[in-house]
mmCIF file of C-alpha atoms in Angstrom:
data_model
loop_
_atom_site.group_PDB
_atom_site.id
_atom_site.type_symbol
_atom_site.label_atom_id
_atom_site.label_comp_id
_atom_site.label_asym_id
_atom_site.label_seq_id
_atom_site.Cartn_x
_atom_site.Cartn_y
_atom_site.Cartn_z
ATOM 1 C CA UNK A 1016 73.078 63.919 -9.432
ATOM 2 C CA UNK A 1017 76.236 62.981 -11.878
ATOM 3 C CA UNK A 1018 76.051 62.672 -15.202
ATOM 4 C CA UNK A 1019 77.739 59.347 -15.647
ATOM 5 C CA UNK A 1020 75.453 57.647 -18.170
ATOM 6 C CA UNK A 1021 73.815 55.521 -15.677
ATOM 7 C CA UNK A 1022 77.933 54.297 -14.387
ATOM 8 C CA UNK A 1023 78.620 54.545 -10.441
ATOM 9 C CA UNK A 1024 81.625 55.184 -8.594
ATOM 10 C CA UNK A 1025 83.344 52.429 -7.564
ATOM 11 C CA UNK A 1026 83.067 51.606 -4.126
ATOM 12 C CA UNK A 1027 86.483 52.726 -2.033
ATOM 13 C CA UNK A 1028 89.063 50.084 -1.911
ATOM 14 C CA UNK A 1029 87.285 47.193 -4.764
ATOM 15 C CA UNK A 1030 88.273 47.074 -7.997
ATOM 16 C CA UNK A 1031 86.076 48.866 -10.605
ATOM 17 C CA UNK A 1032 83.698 45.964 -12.919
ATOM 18 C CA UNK A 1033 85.729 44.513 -15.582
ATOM 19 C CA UNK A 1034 84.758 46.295 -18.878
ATOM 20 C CA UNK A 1035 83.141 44.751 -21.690
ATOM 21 C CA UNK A 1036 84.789 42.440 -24.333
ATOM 22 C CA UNK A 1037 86.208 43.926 -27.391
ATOM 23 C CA UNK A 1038 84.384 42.666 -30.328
ATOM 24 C CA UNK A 1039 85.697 42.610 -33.956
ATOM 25 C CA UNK A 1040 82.300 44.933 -34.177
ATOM 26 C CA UNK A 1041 84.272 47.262 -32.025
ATOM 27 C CA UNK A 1042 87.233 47.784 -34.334
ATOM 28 C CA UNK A 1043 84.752 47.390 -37.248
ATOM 29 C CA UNK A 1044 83.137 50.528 -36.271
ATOM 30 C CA UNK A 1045 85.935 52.458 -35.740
ATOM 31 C CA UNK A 1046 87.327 51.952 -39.203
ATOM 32 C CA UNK A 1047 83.894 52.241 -41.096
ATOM 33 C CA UNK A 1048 84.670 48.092 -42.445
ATOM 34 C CA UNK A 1049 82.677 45.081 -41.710
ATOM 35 C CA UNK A 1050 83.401 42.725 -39.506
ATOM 36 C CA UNK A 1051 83.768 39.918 -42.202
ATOM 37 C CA UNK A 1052 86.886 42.439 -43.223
ATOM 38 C CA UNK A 1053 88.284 42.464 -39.644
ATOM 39 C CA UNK A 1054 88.369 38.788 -39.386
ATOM 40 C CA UNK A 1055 89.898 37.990 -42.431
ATOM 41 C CA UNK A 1056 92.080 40.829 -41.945
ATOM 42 C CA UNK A 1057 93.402 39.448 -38.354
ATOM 43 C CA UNK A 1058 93.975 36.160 -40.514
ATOM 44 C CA UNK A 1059 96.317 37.815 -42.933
ATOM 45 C CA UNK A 1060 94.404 36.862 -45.557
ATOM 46 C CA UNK A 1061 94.962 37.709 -48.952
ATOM 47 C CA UNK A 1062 91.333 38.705 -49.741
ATOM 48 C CA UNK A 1063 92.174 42.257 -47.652
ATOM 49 C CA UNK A 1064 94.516 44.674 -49.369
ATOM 50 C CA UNK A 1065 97.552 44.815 -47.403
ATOM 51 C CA UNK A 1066 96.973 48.579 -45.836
ATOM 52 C CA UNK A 1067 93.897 47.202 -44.830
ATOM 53 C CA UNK A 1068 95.876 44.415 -42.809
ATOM 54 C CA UNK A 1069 97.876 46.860 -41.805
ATOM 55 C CA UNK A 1070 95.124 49.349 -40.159
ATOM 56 C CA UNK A 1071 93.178 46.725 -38.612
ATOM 57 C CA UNK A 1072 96.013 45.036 -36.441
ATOM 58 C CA UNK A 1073 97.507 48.395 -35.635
ATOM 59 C CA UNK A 1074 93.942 49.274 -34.205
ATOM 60 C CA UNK A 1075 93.488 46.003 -32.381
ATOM 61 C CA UNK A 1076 96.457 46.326 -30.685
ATOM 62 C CA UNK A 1077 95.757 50.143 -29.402
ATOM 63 C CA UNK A 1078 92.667 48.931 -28.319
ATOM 64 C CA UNK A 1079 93.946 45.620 -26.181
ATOM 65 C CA UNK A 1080 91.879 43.298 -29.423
ATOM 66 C CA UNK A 1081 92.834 39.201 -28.925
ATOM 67 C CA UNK A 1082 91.810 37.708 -31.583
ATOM 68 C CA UNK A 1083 89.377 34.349 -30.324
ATOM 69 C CA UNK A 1084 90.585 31.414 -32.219
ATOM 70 C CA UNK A 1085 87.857 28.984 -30.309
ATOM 71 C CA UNK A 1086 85.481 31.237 -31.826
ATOM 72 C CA UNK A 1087 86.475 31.521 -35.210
ATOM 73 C CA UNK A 1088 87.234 27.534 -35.289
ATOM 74 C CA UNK A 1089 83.600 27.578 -34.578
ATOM 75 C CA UNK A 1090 82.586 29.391 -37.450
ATOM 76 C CA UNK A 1091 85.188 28.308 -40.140
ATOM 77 C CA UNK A 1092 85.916 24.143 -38.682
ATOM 78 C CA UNK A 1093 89.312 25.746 -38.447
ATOM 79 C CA UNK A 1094 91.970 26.419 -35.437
ATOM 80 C CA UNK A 1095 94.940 27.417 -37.182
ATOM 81 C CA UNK A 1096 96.884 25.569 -34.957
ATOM 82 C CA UNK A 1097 98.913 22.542 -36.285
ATOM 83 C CA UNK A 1098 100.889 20.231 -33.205
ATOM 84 C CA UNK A 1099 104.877 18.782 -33.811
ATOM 85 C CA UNK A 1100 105.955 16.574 -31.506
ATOM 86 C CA UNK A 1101 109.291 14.985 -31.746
ATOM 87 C CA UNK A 1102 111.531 12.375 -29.295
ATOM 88 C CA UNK A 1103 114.297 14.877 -29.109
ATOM 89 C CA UNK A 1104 114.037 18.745 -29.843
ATOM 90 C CA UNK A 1105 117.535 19.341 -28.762
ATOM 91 C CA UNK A 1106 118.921 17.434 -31.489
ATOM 92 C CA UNK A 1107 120.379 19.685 -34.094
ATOM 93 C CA UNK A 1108 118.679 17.416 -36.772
ATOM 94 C CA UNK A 1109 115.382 17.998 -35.955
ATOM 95 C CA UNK A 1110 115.814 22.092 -35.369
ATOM 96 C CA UNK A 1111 116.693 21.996 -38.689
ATOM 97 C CA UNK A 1112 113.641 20.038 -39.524
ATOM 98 C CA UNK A 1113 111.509 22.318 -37.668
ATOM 99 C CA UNK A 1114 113.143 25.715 -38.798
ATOM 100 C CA UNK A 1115 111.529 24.551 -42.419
ATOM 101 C CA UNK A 1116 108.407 23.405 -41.337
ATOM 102 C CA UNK A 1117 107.969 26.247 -39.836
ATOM 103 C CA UNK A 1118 108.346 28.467 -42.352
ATOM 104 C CA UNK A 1119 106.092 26.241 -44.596
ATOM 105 C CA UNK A 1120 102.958 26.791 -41.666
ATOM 106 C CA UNK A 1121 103.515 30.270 -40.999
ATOM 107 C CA UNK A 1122 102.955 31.099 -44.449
ATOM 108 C CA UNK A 1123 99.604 29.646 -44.036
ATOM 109 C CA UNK A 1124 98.901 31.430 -40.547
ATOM 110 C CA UNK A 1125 99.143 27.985 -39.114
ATOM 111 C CA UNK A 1126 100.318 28.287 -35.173
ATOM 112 C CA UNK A 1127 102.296 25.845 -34.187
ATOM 113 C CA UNK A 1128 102.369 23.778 -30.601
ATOM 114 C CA UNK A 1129 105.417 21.541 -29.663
ATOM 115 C CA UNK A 1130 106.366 18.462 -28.093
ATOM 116 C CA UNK A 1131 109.301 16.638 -26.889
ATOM 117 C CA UNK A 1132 108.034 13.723 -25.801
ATOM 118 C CA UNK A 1133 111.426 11.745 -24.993
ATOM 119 C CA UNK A 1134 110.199 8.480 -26.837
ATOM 120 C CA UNK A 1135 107.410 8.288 -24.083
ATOM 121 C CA UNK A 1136 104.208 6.963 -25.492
ATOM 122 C CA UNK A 1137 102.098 8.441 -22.710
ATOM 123 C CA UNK A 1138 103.817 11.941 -22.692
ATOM 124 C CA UNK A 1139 102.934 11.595 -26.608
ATOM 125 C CA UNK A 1140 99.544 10.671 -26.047
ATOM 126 C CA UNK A 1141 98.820 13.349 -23.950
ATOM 127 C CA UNK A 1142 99.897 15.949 -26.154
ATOM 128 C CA UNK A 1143 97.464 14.354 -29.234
ATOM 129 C CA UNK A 1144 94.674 14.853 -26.532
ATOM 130 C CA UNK A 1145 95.240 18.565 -25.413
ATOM 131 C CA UNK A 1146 95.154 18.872 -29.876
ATOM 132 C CA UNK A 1147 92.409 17.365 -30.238
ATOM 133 C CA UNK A 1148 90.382 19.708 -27.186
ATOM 134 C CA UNK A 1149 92.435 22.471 -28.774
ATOM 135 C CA UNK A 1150 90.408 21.461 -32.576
ATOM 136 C CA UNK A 1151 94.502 21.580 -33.898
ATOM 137 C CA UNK A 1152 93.710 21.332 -37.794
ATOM 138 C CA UNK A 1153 96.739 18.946 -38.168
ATOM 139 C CA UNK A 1154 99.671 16.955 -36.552
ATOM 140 C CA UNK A 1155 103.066 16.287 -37.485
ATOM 141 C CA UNK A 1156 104.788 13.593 -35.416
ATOM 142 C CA UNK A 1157 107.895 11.781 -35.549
ATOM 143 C CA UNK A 1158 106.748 8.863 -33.554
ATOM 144 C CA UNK A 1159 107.675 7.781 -30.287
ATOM 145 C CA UNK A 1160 108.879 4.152 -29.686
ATOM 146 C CA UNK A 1161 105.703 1.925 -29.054
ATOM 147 C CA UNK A 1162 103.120 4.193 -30.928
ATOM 148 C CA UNK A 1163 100.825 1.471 -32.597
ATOM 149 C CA UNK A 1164 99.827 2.110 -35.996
ATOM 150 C CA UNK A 1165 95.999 1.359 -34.700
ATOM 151 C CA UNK A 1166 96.521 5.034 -32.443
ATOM 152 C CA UNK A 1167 97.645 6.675 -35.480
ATOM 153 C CA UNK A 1168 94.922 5.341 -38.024
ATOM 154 C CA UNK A 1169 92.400 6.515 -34.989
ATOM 155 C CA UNK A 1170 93.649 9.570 -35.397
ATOM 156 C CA UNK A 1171 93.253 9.897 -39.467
ATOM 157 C CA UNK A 1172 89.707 7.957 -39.268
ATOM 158 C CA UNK A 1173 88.627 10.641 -37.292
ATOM 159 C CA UNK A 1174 89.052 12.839 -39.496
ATOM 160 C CA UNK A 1175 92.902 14.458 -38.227
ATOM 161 C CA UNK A 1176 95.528 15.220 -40.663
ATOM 162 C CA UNK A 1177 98.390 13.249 -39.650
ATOM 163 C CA UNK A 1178 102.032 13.300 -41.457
ATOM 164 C CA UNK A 1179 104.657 11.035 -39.814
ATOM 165 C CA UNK A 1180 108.481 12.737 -39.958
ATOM 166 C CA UNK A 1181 111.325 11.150 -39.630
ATOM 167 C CA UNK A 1182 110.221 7.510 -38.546
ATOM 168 C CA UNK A 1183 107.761 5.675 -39.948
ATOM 169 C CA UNK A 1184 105.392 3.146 -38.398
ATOM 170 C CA UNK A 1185 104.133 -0.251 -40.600
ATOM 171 C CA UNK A 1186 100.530 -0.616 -41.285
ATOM 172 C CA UNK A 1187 99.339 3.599 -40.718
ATOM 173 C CA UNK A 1188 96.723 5.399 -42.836
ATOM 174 C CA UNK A 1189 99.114 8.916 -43.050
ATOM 175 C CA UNK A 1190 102.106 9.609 -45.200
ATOM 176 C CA UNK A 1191 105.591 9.661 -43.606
ATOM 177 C CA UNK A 1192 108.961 12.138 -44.958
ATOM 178 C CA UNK A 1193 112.092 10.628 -44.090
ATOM 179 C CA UNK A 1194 115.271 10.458 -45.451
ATOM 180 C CA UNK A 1195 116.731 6.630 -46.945
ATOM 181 C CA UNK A 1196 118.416 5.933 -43.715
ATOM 182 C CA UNK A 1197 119.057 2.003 -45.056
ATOM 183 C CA UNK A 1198 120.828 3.947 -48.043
ATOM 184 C CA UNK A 1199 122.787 6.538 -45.635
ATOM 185 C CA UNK A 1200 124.495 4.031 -43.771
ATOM 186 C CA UNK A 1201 125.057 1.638 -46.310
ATOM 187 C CA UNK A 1202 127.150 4.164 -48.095
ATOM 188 C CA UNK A 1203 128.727 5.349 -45.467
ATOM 189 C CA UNK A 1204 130.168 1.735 -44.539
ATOM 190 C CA UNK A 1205 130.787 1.231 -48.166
ATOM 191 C CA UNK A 1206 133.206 3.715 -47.527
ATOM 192 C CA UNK A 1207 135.094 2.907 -44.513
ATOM 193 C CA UNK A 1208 135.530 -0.862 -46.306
ATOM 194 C CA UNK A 1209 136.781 1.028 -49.337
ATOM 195 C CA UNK A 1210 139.489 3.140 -46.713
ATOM 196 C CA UNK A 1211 140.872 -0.584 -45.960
ATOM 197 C CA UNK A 1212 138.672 -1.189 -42.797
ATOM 198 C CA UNK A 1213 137.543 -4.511 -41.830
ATOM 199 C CA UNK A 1214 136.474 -4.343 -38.143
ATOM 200 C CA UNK A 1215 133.789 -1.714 -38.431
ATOM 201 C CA UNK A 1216 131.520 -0.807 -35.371
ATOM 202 C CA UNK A 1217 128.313 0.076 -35.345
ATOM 203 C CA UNK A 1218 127.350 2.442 -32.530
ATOM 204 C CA UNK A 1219 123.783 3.730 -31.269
ATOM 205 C CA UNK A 1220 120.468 4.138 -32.714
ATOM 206 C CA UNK A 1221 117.012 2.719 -30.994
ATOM 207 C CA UNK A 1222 116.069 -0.702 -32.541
ATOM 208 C CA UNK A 1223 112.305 -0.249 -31.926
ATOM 209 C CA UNK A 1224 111.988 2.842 -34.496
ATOM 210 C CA UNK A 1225 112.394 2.777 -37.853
ATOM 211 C CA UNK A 1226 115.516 4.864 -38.142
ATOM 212 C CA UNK A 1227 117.863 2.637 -35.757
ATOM 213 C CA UNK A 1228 116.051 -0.636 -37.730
ATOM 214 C CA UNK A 1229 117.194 0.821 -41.003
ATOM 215 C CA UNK A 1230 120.490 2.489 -40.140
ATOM 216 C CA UNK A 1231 121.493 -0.835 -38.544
ATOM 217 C CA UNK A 1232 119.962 -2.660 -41.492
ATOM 218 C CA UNK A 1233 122.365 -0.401 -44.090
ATOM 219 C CA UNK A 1234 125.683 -1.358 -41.843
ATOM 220 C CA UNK A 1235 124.937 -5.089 -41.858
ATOM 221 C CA UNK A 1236 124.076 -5.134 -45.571
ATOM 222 C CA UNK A 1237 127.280 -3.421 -46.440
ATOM 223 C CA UNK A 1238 129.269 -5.665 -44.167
ATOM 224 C CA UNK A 1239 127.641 -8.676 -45.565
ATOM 225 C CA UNK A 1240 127.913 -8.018 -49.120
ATOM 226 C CA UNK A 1241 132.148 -7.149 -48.428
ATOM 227 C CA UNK A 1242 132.412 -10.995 -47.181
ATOM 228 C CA UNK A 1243 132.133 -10.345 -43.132
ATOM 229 C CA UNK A 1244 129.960 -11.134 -40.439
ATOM 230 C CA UNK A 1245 127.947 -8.377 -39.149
ATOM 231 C CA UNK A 1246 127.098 -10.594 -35.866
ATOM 232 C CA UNK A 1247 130.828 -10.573 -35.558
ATOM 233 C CA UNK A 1248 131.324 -6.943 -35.068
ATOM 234 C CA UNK A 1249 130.665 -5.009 -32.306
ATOM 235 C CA UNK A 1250 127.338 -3.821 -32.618
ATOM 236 C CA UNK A 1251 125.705 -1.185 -29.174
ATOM 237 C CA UNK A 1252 122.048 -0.273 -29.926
ATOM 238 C CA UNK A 1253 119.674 2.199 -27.805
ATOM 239 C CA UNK A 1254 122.972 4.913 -27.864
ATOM 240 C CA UNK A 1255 121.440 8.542 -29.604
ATOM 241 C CA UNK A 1256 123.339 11.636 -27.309
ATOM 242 C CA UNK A 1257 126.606 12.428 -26.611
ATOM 243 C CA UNK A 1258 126.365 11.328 -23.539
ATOM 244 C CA UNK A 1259 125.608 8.225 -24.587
ATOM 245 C CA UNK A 1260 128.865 8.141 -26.943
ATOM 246 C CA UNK A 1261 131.323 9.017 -24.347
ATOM 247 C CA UNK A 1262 129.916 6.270 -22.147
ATOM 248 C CA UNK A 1263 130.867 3.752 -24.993
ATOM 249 C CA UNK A 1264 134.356 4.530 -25.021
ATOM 250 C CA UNK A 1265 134.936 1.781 -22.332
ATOM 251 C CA UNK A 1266 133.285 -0.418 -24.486
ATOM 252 C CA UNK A 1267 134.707 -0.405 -27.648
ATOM 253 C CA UNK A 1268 138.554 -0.334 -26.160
ATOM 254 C CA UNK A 1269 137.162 -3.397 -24.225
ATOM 255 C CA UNK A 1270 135.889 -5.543 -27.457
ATOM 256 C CA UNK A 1271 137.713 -9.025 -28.028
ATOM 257 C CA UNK A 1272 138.370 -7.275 -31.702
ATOM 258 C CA UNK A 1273 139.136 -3.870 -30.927
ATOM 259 C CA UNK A 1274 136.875 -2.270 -34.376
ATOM 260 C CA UNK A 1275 139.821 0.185 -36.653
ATOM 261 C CA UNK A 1276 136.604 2.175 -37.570
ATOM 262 C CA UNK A 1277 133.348 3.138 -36.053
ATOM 263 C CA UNK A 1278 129.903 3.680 -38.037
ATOM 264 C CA UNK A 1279 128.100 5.806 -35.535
ATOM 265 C CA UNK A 1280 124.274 6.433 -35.363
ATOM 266 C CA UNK A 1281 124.344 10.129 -35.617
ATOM 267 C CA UNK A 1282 126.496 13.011 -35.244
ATOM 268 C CA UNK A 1283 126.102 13.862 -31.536
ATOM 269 C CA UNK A 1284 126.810 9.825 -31.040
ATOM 270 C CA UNK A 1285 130.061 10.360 -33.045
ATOM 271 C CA UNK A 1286 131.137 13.393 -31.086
ATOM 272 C CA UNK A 1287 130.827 11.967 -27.997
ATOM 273 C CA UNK A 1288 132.792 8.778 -29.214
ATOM 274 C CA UNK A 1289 135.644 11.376 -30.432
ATOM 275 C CA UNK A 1290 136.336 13.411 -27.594
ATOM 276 C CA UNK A 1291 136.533 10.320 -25.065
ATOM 277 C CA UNK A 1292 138.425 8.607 -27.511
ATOM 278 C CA UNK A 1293 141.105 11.625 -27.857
ATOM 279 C CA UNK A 1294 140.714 11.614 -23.780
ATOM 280 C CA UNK A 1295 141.718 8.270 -23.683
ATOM 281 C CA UNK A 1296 144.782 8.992 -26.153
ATOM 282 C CA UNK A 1297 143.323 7.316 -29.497
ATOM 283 C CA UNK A 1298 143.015 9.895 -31.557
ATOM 284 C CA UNK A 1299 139.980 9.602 -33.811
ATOM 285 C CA UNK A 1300 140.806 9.378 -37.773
ATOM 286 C CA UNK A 1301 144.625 7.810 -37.861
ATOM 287 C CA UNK A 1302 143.523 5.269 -34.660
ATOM 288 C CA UNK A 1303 140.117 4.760 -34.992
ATOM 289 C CA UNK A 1304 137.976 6.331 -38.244
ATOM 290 C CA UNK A 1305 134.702 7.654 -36.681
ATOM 291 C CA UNK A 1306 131.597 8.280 -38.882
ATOM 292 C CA UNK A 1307 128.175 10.343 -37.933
ATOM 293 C CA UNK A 1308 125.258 10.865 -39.205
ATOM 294 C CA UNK A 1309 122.740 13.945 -40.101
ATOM 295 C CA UNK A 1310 125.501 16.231 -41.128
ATOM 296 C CA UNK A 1311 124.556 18.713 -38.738
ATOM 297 C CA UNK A 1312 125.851 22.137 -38.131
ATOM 298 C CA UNK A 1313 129.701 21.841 -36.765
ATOM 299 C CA UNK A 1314 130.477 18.297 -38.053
ATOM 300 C CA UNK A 1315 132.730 19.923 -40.596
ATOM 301 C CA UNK A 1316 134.215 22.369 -38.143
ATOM 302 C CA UNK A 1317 135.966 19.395 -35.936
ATOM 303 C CA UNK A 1318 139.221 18.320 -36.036
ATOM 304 C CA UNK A 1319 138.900 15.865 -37.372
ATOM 305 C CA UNK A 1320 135.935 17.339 -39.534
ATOM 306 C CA UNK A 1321 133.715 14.367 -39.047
ATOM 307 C CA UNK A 1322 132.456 12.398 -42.076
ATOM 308 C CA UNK A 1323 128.787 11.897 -41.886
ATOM 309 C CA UNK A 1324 125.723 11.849 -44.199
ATOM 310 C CA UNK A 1325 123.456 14.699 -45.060
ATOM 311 C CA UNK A 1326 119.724 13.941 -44.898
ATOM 312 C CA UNK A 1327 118.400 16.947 -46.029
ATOM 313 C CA UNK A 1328 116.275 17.728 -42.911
ATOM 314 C CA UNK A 1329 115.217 21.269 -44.295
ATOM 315 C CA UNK A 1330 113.995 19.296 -47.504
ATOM 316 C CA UNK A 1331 112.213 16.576 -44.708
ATOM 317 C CA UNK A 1332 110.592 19.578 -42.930
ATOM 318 C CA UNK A 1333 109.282 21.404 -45.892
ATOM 319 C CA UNK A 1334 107.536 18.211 -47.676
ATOM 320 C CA UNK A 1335 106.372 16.863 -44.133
ATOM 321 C CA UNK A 1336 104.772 20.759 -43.844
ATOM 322 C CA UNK A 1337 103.076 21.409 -47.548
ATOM 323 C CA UNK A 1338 101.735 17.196 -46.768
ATOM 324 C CA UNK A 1339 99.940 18.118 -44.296
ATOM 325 C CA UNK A 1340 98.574 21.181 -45.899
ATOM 326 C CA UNK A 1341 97.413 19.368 -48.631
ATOM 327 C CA UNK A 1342 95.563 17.068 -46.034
ATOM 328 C CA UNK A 1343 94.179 20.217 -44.392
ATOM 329 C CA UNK A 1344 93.152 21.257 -47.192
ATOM 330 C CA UNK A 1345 90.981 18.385 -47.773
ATOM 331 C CA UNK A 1346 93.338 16.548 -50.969
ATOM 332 C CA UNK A 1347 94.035 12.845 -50.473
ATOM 333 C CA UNK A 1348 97.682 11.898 -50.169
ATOM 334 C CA UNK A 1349 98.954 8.843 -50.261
ATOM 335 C CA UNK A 1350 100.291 6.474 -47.334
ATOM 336 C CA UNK A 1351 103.428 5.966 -48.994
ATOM 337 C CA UNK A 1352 106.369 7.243 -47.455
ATOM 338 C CA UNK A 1353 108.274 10.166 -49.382
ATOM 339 C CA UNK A 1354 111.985 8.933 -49.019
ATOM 340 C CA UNK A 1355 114.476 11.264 -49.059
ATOM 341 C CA UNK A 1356 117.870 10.391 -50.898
ATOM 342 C CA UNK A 1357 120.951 11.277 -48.668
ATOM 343 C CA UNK A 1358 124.404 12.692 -49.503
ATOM 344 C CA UNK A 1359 127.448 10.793 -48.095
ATOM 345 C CA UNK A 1360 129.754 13.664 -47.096
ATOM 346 C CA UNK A 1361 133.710 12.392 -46.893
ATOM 347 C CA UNK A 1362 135.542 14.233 -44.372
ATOM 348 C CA UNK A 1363 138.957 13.744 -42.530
ATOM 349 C CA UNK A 1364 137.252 11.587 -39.764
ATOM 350 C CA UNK A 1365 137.139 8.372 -41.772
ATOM 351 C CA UNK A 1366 141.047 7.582 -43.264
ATOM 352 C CA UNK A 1367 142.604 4.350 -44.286
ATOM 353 C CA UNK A 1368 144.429 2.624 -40.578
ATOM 354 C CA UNK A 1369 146.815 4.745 -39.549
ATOM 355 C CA UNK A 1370 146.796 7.553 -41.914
ATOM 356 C CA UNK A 1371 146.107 11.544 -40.733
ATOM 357 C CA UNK A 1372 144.217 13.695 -42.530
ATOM 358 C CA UNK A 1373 143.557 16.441 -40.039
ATOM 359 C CA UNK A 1374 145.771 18.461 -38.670
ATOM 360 C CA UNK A 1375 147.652 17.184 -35.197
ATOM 361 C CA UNK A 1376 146.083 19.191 -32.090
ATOM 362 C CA UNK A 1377 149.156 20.740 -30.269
ATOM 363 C CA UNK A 1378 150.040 18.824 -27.051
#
């Protein structure tokens, strides 16, 4: 007889028994710690001295450790996971909005799950669900168009951190960060109706979210308050990509009142309006002043470098983060939104009629 400690061979052409779990009593033992020590440790907490951290996760990888969240949410009422779900993660805006937030969590040890959900309500809905089986200790969400403020306040009255980004909805129980979009746009026609502009587009943006209501809202009020009829102007809602701006080319040459200047819902609107426009041969700033909006990385790199408006997004996703902490953490915020006061950036995009301020692209 073997001496195998009670262990058989495996039978020719099975696999052997799985092994055993790894316990944090495993990795406990074989640094003479407690397992109180390992846990924290795994959680990068600052209670364990740093070589400490150190020893334990090099150890629980060599020995194959995964750390089980569902069991440590058991014992603490905490996941560690927080949920962001946004309507469109390819948008330059929000990566910059989520690059900060990021950083905020991961301090924390916070793991983060994502959504696009495409401004569909039921893609969004499903994503809150899989959170909530998932115990998520938070959610940040820039709301989708026709998410009820009574789904929201479900959320917070069952306990769930919630902080709204970007768009607000009227009547929740959770705090919102967004920029002053009313104020953004305002400005931003302010300026084109300074340049000598009278017949002043205004191009994209969803009506049913907050951000298209109050960008559209700043353009009228501008246009108002300079003597002119916003109803009279060409005015193209629902328009957010690029895409969506070069297909509005044909529209704008087509207006009864061709418009000398363009206020565009956001930057990727305004750079789809430009190159179709230069396709066309209009070239944007001396034959038609485009604007954008969100400032993001490249508008000033254009030709024309593209006027827009800086919302801060990395300021958005850093409050919107430490919020939601605070909420975690069991403080009671507000339901006030945190506005956000943009910066009008003036850029060769936006001239007088018929004046160049870029350079001329060689034929």
């Amino acid at each position: 007889m073997s001496e195998d400690n009670g262990s058989s061979s495996p039978t020719p052409g099975l696999p052997p028994k799985p092994g055993k779990r790894l316990t944090l009593g495993h990795i406990a033992d074989q640094l003479g710690i407690s397992t109180a020590t390992v846990s924290l440790a795994l959680r990068d907490s600052p209670l364990v001295a740093e070589e400490t951290r150190e020893k334990v996760k090099q150890t629980a990888q060599e020995v194959g450790y995964i750390y089980n969240r569902s069991a440590a949410s058991l014992r603490t009422a905490r996941s560690q996971i927080v949920g962001v779900a946004v309507h469109d993660i390819l948008n330059p805006f929000f990566a910059e909005v989520f690059s900060a937030l990021e950083d905020v969590l991961e301090e924390q040890g916070q793991m983060i799950f994502i959504c696009n959900h495409r401004d569909d309500v039921k893609r969004q809905r499903a994503f809150v669900n899989t959170l909530l089986q998932h115990r998520a200790d938070g959610l940040i969400l820039c709301p989708s168009v026709g998410t009820s403020a009574e789904e929201i306040n479900r959320l917070v009255d069952q306990g769930i951190p919630v902080t709204l980004v970007a768009r607000e909805v009227q009547g929740v129980w959770a705090p919102c960060v967004r920029g002053d979009d009313l104020s953004g746009t305002f400005q931003i026609t302010k300026h084109l109706l300074a340049q000598g502009h009278k017949d002043i587009a205004m191009i994209g943006g969803r009506r049913d979210s907050s951000t298209g209501k109050y960008r559209n809202a700043g353009w009228r009020k501008a246009m108002s308050e300079a003597g002119f009829d916003p109803d009279s102007q060409l005015d193209l809602p629902e328009l957010m990509t690029q895409a969506d701006g070069r297909a509005a080319v044909s529209k704008v040459l087509e207006a009864r009142e061709r418009p000398t200047a363009i206020v565009g819902f956001n930057d990727l609107v305004a750079f789809g309006l430009m190159t179709t426009f230069r396709r066309a041969g209009i070239e944007p700033g001396p034959d038609i002043a485009v604007t954008g909006y969100d400032d993001i990385d490249g508008a000033d790199a254009r030709t024309p470098a593209l006027t827009s408006v800086n919302s801060q997004p990395d300021k958005i996703g850093r409050l919107a983060a430490l919020t939601l902490l605070r909420q975690i953490a069991g403080d009671r915020v507000p339901n006030t939104p945190i506005v956000i006061e943009p910066e009008l950036k003036v850029r060769e995009s936006s001239p007088p009629p018929g004046v160049r301020l870029a350079p001329k692209l060689a034929e």
